[in-house]
Amino acid sequence: MRRLLIVGNWKMHLNASQASLLLHRLQENIKIYRDIEVVLAPSMLVLQPLSVQIDRRKFRLAAQNAYFKDEGAFTGEVSFTMLRDLAHYVIVGHSERRHILNEDLPMIRDKVAASFRNGITPILCVGETKQERDDGETKQVLHDQLMTALSNLTAEEVGEMVIAYEPVWAIGTGDIAKPDQAEDAVTYIRNYVKDVFGNKAAKTTRILYGGSVVPDVTFGFLDIPGIDGFLVGGASLNYHSFSEIVLAAHRWQREQEDEA
Ligand code: 13P
């Protein structure tokens, strides 16, 4: 059985006490599931306190970003080196960072490399804007984002990483991708990995869908071939909806087992 991965990206929400309360509620609601890996990505500020509070049998922590240099005069930045032992994953290249914070392709490539250098698994986000989709450029955009971000990696590293397909137009809009759009993109990403890094890497790379994921769509989206889980934004800020997503994924896994 393939373990599913569900990541809650809290973005720039929740101060320390709010984050602690949400974690407390999630720990009450979410059981230990061996078929699902649940990851929380709070703000940088609360990673440390949550790491003390967290039940490690249920959750892992991710940072939402980090800087690609390990140490030095980079005011305001936090390095991957500083996140060792604190975060299991780091989200790299989220579209909000690409578009609002102007992160370009080479910077994202350097961040992916820094992540591996420091023993942290990157969750690389890729995805096209509405304009790019309308212009028929989706695959070209995915190609360019993947080619740059993965360019310095070994097949083994690519096989360990997580790639999240997050169409920009679906993020925070309620306009979730249609199943065939998600399937096309995810298939394209896995084929790219297969062509460049080989079969073994393509089999083990985990590919997530993100963009307006809510409990109601979870079950159906897991039927899409090649989707290994979700990167959840808004719905991860509410303990009820996030727990529902995790529970739906667990039910889906059990259904697969019963059918096997
Ligand atoms: P929403 O689930 O709020 O659309 O956000 C998706 C996202 O950007 C997760 O990283």
Short mmCIF file of C-alpha atoms and ligand atoms in Angstrom, two decimals:
data_model
loop_
_atom_site.label_atom_id
_atom_site.label_comp_id
_atom_site.label_asym_id
_atom_site.label_seq_id
_atom_site.Cartn_x
_atom_site.Cartn_y
_atom_site.Cartn_z
CA MET A 1 0.00 0.00 0.00
CA ARG A 2 1.20 3.47 -0.90
CA ARG A 3 1.20 5.92 2.01
CA LEU A 4 -0.69 9.11 1.20
CA LEU A 5 0.71 12.51 2.14
CA ILE A 6 -1.50 15.36 3.32
CA VAL A 7 0.13 18.72 3.98
CA GLY A 8 -1.61 21.68 5.63
CA ASN A 9 -0.08 24.99 4.58
CA TRP A 10 -1.16 27.56 7.15
CA LYS A 11 0.43 30.39 5.13
CA MET A 12 0.71 33.72 7.02
CA HIS A 13 -2.03 32.90 9.50
CA LEU A 14 -2.20 32.14 13.24
CA ASN A 15 -0.04 33.62 15.99
CA ALA A 16 1.64 31.35 18.54
CA SER A 17 -1.41 30.79 20.75
CA GLN A 18 -3.79 30.31 17.82
CA ALA A 19 -1.41 27.82 16.21
CA SER A 20 -1.03 25.94 19.47
CA LEU A 21 -4.81 25.73 19.86
CA LEU A 22 -5.28 24.46 16.29
CA LEU A 23 -2.62 21.80 16.84
CA HIS A 24 -4.29 20.78 20.11
CA ARG A 25 -7.63 20.34 18.34
CA LEU A 26 -6.06 18.43 15.45
CA GLN A 27 -4.35 16.08 17.90
CA GLU A 28 -7.72 15.36 19.50
CA ASN A 29 -9.40 14.72 16.17
CA ILE A 30 -6.80 12.92 14.10
CA LYS A 31 -5.79 9.40 15.06
CA ILE A 32 -2.54 7.64 14.29
CA TYR A 33 -2.91 6.41 10.72
CA ARG A 34 -0.15 4.26 9.34
CA ASP A 35 -1.49 4.70 5.79
CA ILE A 36 -1.41 8.52 5.87
CA GLU A 37 1.40 10.93 6.62
CA VAL A 38 0.04 14.23 7.90
CA VAL A 39 2.29 17.28 7.74
CA LEU A 40 1.67 20.76 9.15
CA ALA A 41 3.36 23.83 7.72
CA PRO A 42 2.91 26.68 10.21
CA SER A 43 4.68 30.03 10.06
CA MET A 44 8.40 30.09 10.79
CA LEU A 45 7.70 31.80 14.11
CA VAL A 46 5.80 28.89 15.60
CA LEU A 47 7.76 25.93 14.26
CA GLN A 48 9.82 25.74 17.44
CA PRO A 49 6.96 25.80 19.99
CA LEU A 50 4.88 23.40 17.87
CA SER A 51 7.81 21.00 17.65
CA VAL A 52 7.62 20.62 21.44
CA GLN A 53 3.84 20.20 21.49
CA ILE A 54 3.45 17.91 18.50
CA ASP A 55 2.58 14.22 18.72
CA ARG A 56 5.18 12.79 16.37
CA ARG A 57 3.22 9.61 15.84
CA LYS A 58 0.56 11.71 14.10
CA PHE A 59 2.26 14.67 12.49
CA ARG A 60 5.42 15.98 10.94
CA LEU A 61 6.37 19.62 10.51
CA ALA A 62 7.22 21.57 7.38
CA ALA A 63 8.53 25.09 6.93
CA GLN A 64 6.87 27.23 4.26
CA ASN A 65 10.14 28.59 2.95
CA ALA A 66 13.85 28.93 3.72
CA TYR A 67 16.85 30.72 2.24
CA PHE A 68 19.30 28.87 0.01
CA LYS A 69 22.52 30.01 1.74
CA ASP A 70 23.38 28.09 4.89
CA GLU A 71 24.63 31.05 6.94
CA GLY A 72 25.71 34.67 6.58
CA ALA A 73 24.71 38.30 6.23
CA PHE A 74 21.17 37.80 4.91
CA THR A 75 19.03 39.93 7.19
CA GLY A 76 15.61 38.53 7.85
CA GLU A 77 16.21 35.11 6.32
CA VAL A 78 16.20 31.65 7.90
CA SER A 79 18.36 28.92 6.40
CA PHE A 80 17.68 25.26 5.75
CA THR A 81 20.60 24.55 8.09
CA MET A 82 18.70 26.27 10.91
CA LEU A 83 15.66 24.13 10.19
CA ARG A 84 17.49 20.80 10.54
CA ASP A 85 15.94 18.72 13.33
CA LEU A 86 12.95 21.08 13.37
CA ALA A 87 11.25 20.58 10.00
CA HIS A 88 11.07 17.34 8.07
CA TYR A 89 9.97 19.15 4.90
CA VAL A 90 10.26 22.62 3.41
CA ILE A 91 7.82 23.98 0.82
CA VAL A 92 9.85 25.45 -2.04
CA GLY A 93 8.64 27.64 -4.88
CA HIS A 94 5.07 28.17 -3.74
CA SER A 95 3.31 30.33 -6.31
CA GLU A 96 2.80 33.07 -3.72
CA ARG A 97 6.56 33.23 -3.31
CA ARG A 98 7.14 33.11 -7.06
CA HIS A 99 4.60 35.82 -7.82
CA ILE A 100 4.46 38.08 -4.77
CA LEU A 101 8.02 37.69 -3.48
CA ASN A 102 9.53 37.46 -6.97
CA GLU A 103 11.37 34.17 -6.53
CA ASP A 104 12.75 33.15 -9.89
CA LEU A 105 13.61 29.75 -11.34
CA PRO A 106 17.32 29.77 -10.38
CA MET A 107 16.52 30.74 -6.80
CA ILE A 108 14.04 27.89 -6.52
CA ARG A 109 16.65 25.50 -7.96
CA ASP A 110 19.13 26.69 -5.31
CA LYS A 111 16.56 26.21 -2.57
CA VAL A 112 15.83 22.63 -3.65
CA ALA A 113 19.59 21.94 -3.62
CA ALA A 114 19.96 23.57 -0.17
CA SER A 115 17.14 21.42 1.12
CA PHE A 116 18.89 18.18 0.15
CA ARG A 117 22.25 19.50 1.35
CA ASN A 118 20.69 19.88 4.79
CA GLY A 119 18.83 16.59 4.92
CA ILE A 120 15.38 18.13 4.52
CA THR A 121 12.85 16.88 1.95
CA PRO A 122 11.62 19.62 -0.39
CA ILE A 123 7.99 19.94 -1.41
CA LEU A 124 8.44 21.68 -4.76
CA CYS A 125 5.38 23.59 -6.00
CA VAL A 126 4.74 23.96 -9.71
CA GLY A 127 1.75 25.23 -11.66
CA GLU A 128 0.51 27.58 -14.33
CA THR A 129 -1.44 30.84 -14.12
CA LYS A 130 -4.87 31.28 -15.67
CA GLN A 131 -3.37 33.23 -18.55
CA GLU A 132 -0.80 30.52 -19.23
CA ARG A 133 -3.50 27.84 -19.25
CA ASP A 134 -5.72 29.89 -21.55
CA ASP A 135 -2.77 30.35 -23.88
CA GLY A 136 -2.16 26.59 -23.98
CA GLU A 137 1.18 26.91 -22.20
CA THR A 138 0.54 24.70 -19.17
CA LYS A 139 2.95 21.93 -20.15
CA GLN A 140 5.65 24.36 -21.21
CA VAL A 141 5.40 26.12 -17.85
CA LEU A 142 5.58 22.84 -15.94
CA HIS A 143 8.50 21.76 -18.09
CA ASP A 144 10.46 24.95 -17.42
CA GLN A 145 9.75 24.88 -13.69
CA LEU A 146 10.75 21.21 -13.39
CA MET A 147 13.79 21.47 -15.63
CA THR A 148 15.31 24.27 -13.58
CA ALA A 149 14.32 23.08 -10.11
CA LEU A 150 15.52 19.48 -10.62
CA SER A 151 18.57 20.26 -12.72
CA ASN A 152 21.27 19.58 -10.13
CA LEU A 153 19.71 16.54 -8.51
CA THR A 154 20.44 12.82 -8.62
CA ALA A 155 17.73 10.31 -9.53
CA GLU A 156 17.77 9.12 -5.95
CA GLU A 157 17.07 12.62 -4.63
CA VAL A 158 14.25 13.20 -7.10
CA GLY A 159 12.75 9.88 -6.04
CA GLU A 160 12.66 11.08 -2.43
CA MET A 161 11.13 14.47 -3.06
CA VAL A 162 7.58 15.73 -3.20
CA ILE A 163 6.20 17.74 -6.11
CA ALA A 164 2.94 19.61 -5.65
CA TYR A 165 0.91 20.56 -8.71
CA GLU A 166 -0.82 23.77 -7.71
CA PRO A 167 -2.49 25.60 -10.58
CA VAL A 168 -2.28 29.26 -9.58
CA TRP A 169 -5.88 29.94 -10.66
CA ALA A 170 -7.14 27.28 -8.24
CA ILE A 171 -5.37 28.61 -5.15
CA GLY A 172 -7.72 30.24 -2.67
CA THR A 173 -10.39 30.75 -5.33
CA GLY A 174 -12.74 27.80 -4.80
CA ASP A 175 -12.16 27.07 -8.48
CA ILE A 176 -10.72 23.58 -8.05
CA ALA A 177 -9.12 21.93 -11.08
CA LYS A 178 -11.28 19.48 -12.96
CA PRO A 179 -10.17 15.86 -12.46
CA ASP A 180 -8.95 15.55 -16.07
CA GLN A 181 -6.93 18.78 -15.77
CA ALA A 182 -5.30 17.52 -12.57
CA GLU A 183 -4.68 14.10 -14.11
CA ASP A 184 -3.07 15.60 -17.23
CA ALA A 185 -0.71 17.76 -15.20
CA VAL A 186 0.23 15.07 -12.71
CA THR A 187 0.85 12.59 -15.54
CA TYR A 188 2.99 15.15 -17.31
CA ILE A 189 5.07 15.71 -14.15
CA ARG A 190 5.59 11.99 -13.54
CA ASN A 191 6.53 11.40 -17.18
CA TYR A 192 9.03 14.23 -17.01
CA VAL A 193 10.65 12.61 -13.97
CA LYS A 194 10.64 9.26 -15.76
CA ASP A 195 12.21 10.63 -18.94
CA VAL A 196 14.97 12.53 -17.15
CA PHE A 197 15.62 10.47 -14.00
CA GLY A 198 14.30 7.02 -14.84
CA ASN A 199 11.57 4.63 -13.82
CA LYS A 200 12.61 4.12 -10.23
CA ALA A 201 12.56 7.85 -9.41
CA ALA A 202 9.22 8.28 -11.19
CA LYS A 203 7.69 5.48 -9.13
CA THR A 204 8.70 6.87 -5.76
CA THR A 205 8.38 10.66 -6.25
CA ARG A 206 5.23 11.74 -4.47
CA ILE A 207 3.00 14.11 -6.42
CA LEU A 208 0.34 16.15 -4.63
CA TYR A 209 -2.54 18.25 -5.86
CA GLY A 210 -3.17 21.66 -4.29
CA GLY A 211 -5.71 24.40 -4.93
CA SER A 212 -9.09 24.80 -3.19
CA VAL A 213 -9.02 21.29 -1.70
CA VAL A 214 -12.00 20.78 0.65
CA PRO A 215 -13.27 17.64 2.39
CA ASP A 216 -15.96 16.93 -0.24
CA VAL A 217 -13.52 16.50 -3.10
CA THR A 218 -10.88 14.48 -1.26
CA PHE A 219 -12.25 11.03 -1.91
CA GLY A 220 -12.88 11.57 -5.62
CA PHE A 221 -9.53 13.24 -6.25
CA LEU A 222 -7.66 10.29 -4.80
CA ASP A 223 -9.12 8.17 -7.61
CA ILE A 224 -7.09 10.23 -10.09
CA PRO A 225 -4.16 8.06 -11.15
CA GLY A 226 -0.83 9.33 -9.87
CA ILE A 227 -2.07 11.63 -7.09
CA ASP A 228 -0.38 10.76 -3.79
CA GLY A 229 -2.11 13.32 -1.60
CA PHE A 230 -2.86 17.00 -1.14
CA LEU A 231 -1.36 20.35 -0.29
CA VAL A 232 -4.18 22.10 1.53
CA GLY A 233 -4.37 25.83 2.23
CA GLY A 234 -7.58 27.40 3.55
CA ALA A 235 -9.20 24.14 4.67
CA SER A 236 -6.15 23.32 6.82
CA LEU A 237 -6.85 26.32 9.10
CA ASN A 238 -10.00 24.73 10.43
CA TYR A 239 -9.55 21.61 12.56
CA HIS A 240 -12.86 20.20 11.43
CA SER A 241 -12.26 20.47 7.68
CA PHE A 242 -8.63 19.35 7.87
CA SER A 243 -9.52 16.35 10.03
CA GLU A 244 -12.28 15.47 7.54
CA ILE A 245 -9.79 15.52 4.68
CA VAL A 246 -7.44 13.19 6.58
CA LEU A 247 -10.31 10.89 7.53
CA ALA A 248 -11.62 10.77 3.94
CA ALA A 249 -8.13 9.83 2.74
CA HIS A 250 -7.94 7.07 5.36
CA ARG A 251 -11.34 5.73 4.26
CA TRP A 252 -10.19 5.79 0.65
CA GLN A 253 -7.09 3.78 1.60
CA ARG A 254 -9.19 1.20 3.43
CA GLU A 255 -11.46 0.88 0.43
CA GLN A 256 -8.46 0.16 -1.78
CA GLU A 257 -7.26 -2.48 0.65
CA ASP A 258 -10.67 -4.15 0.74
CA GLU A 259 -10.77 -4.24 -3.05
CA ALA A 260 -7.25 -5.67 -3.33
P1 13P B 1 -6.04 26.77 -0.93
O1 13P B 1 -6.29 25.33 -0.47
O2 13P B 1 -6.48 27.78 0.07
O3 13P B 1 -6.57 26.97 -2.30
O4 13P B 1 -4.44 26.95 -1.01
C1 13P B 1 -3.70 26.03 -1.70
C2 13P B 1 -2.27 26.28 -1.43
O5 13P B 1 -1.71 27.26 -1.90
C3 13P B 1 -1.56 25.34 -0.58
O6 13P B 1 -0.19 25.56 -0.64
#
